[in-house]
PDB file of C-alpha atoms in Angstrom:
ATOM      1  CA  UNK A   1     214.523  39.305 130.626  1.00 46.00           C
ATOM      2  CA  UNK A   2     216.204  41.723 128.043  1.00 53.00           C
ATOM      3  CA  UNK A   3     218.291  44.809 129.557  1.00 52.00           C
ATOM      4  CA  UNK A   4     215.598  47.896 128.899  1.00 58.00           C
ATOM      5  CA  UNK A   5     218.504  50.601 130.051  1.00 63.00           C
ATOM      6  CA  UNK A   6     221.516  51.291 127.780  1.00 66.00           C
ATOM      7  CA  UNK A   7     223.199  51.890 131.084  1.00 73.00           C
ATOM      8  CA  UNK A   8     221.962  48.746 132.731  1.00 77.00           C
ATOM      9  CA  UNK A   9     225.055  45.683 132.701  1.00 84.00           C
ATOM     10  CA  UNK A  10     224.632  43.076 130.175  1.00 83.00           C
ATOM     11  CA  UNK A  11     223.599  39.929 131.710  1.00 89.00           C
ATOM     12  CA  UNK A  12     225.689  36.918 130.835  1.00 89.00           C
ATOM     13  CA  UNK A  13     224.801  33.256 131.618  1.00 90.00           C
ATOM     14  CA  UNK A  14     227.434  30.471 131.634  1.00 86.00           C
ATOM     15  CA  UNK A  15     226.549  26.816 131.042  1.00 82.00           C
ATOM     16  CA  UNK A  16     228.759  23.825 131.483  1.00 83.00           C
ATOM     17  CA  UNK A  17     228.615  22.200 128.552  1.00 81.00           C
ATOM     18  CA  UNK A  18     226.581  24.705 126.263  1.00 84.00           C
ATOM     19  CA  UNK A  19     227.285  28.207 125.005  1.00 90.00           C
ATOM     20  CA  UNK A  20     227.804  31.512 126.347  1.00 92.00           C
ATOM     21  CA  UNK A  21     224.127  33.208 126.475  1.00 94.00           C
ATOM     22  CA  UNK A  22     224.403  36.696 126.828  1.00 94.00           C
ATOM     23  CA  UNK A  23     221.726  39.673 126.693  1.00 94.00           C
ATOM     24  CA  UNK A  24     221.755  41.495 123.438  1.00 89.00           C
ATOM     25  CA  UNK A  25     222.006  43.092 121.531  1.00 92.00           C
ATOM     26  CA  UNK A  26     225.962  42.762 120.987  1.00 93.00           C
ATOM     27  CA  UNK A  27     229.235  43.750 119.063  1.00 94.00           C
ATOM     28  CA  UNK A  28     231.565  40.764 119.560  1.00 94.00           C
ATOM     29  CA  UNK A  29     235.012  41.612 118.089  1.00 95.00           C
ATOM     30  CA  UNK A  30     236.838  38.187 116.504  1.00 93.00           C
ATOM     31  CA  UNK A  31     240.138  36.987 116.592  1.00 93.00           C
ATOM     32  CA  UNK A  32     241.098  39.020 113.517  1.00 95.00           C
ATOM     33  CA  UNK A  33     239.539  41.966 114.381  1.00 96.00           C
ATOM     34  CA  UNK A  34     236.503  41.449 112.290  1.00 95.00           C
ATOM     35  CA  UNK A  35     233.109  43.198 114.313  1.00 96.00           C
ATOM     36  CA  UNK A  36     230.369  40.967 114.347  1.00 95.00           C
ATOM     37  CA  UNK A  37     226.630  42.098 114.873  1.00 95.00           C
ATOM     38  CA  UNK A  38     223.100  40.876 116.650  1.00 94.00           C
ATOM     39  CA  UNK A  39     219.894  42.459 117.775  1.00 94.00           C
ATOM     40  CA  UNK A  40     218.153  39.639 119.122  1.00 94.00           C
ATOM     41  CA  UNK A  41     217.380  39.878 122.899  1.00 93.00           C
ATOM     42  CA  UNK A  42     219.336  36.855 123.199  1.00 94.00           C
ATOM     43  CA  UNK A  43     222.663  35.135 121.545  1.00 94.00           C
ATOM     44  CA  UNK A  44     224.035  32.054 122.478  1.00 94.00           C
ATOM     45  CA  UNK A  45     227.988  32.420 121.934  1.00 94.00           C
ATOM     46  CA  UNK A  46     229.806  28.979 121.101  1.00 92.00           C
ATOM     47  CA  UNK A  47     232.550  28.215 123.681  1.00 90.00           C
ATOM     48  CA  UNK A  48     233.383  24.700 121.872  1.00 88.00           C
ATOM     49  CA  UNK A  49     234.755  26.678 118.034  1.00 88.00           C
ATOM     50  CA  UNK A  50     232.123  23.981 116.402  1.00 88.00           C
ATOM     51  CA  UNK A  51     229.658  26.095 114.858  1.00 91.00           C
ATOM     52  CA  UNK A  52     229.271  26.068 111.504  1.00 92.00           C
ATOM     53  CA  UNK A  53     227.870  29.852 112.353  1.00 91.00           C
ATOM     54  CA  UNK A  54     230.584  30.605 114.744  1.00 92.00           C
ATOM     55  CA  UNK A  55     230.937  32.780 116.685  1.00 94.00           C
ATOM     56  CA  UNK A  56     226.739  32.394 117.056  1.00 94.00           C
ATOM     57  CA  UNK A  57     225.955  28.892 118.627  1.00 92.00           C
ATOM     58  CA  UNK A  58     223.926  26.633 116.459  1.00 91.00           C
ATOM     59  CA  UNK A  59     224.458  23.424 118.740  1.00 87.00           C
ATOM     60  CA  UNK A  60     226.904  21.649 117.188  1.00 83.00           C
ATOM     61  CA  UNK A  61     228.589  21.033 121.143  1.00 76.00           C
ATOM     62  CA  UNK A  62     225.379  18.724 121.301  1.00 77.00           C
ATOM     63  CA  UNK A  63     226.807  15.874 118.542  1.00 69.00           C
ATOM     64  CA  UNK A  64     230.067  15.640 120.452  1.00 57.00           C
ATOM     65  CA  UNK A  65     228.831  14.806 123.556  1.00 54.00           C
ATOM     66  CA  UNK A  66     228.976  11.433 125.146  1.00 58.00           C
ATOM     67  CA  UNK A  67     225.702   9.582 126.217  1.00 52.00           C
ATOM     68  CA  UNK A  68     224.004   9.314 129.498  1.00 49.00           C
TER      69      UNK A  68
END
């Protein structure tokens, strides 16, 4: 469920082998200082530097994974 209060802490959900979902919307400052943007309700953050969108997830950390 989205955060309805400005005031209310972001919720942040970590997953072992996935990204970083976190509550939005967010500012997420890069490396090099550049500000990056979203208003969804929801971004998934890559942990795994993949992403052809980085720093947004777009499941590349699925293709290196080793089978069952």
């Amino acid at each position: 469920m989205p955060n309805d209060r400005a005031d209310a802490p972001r919720r942040v959900s970590l997953q072992r082998r996935g990204p970083l979902l976190v509550e939005g919307p967010v500012e997420v400052e890069l490396e090099d200082g550049t500000v990056v943007s979203s208003d969804r309700f929801r971004v998934a953050l890559c942990m795994c530097r993949r992403s052809r969108t980085y720093p947004w997830c777009d499941t590349s950390h699925r293709r290196s994974r080793p089978g069952p």
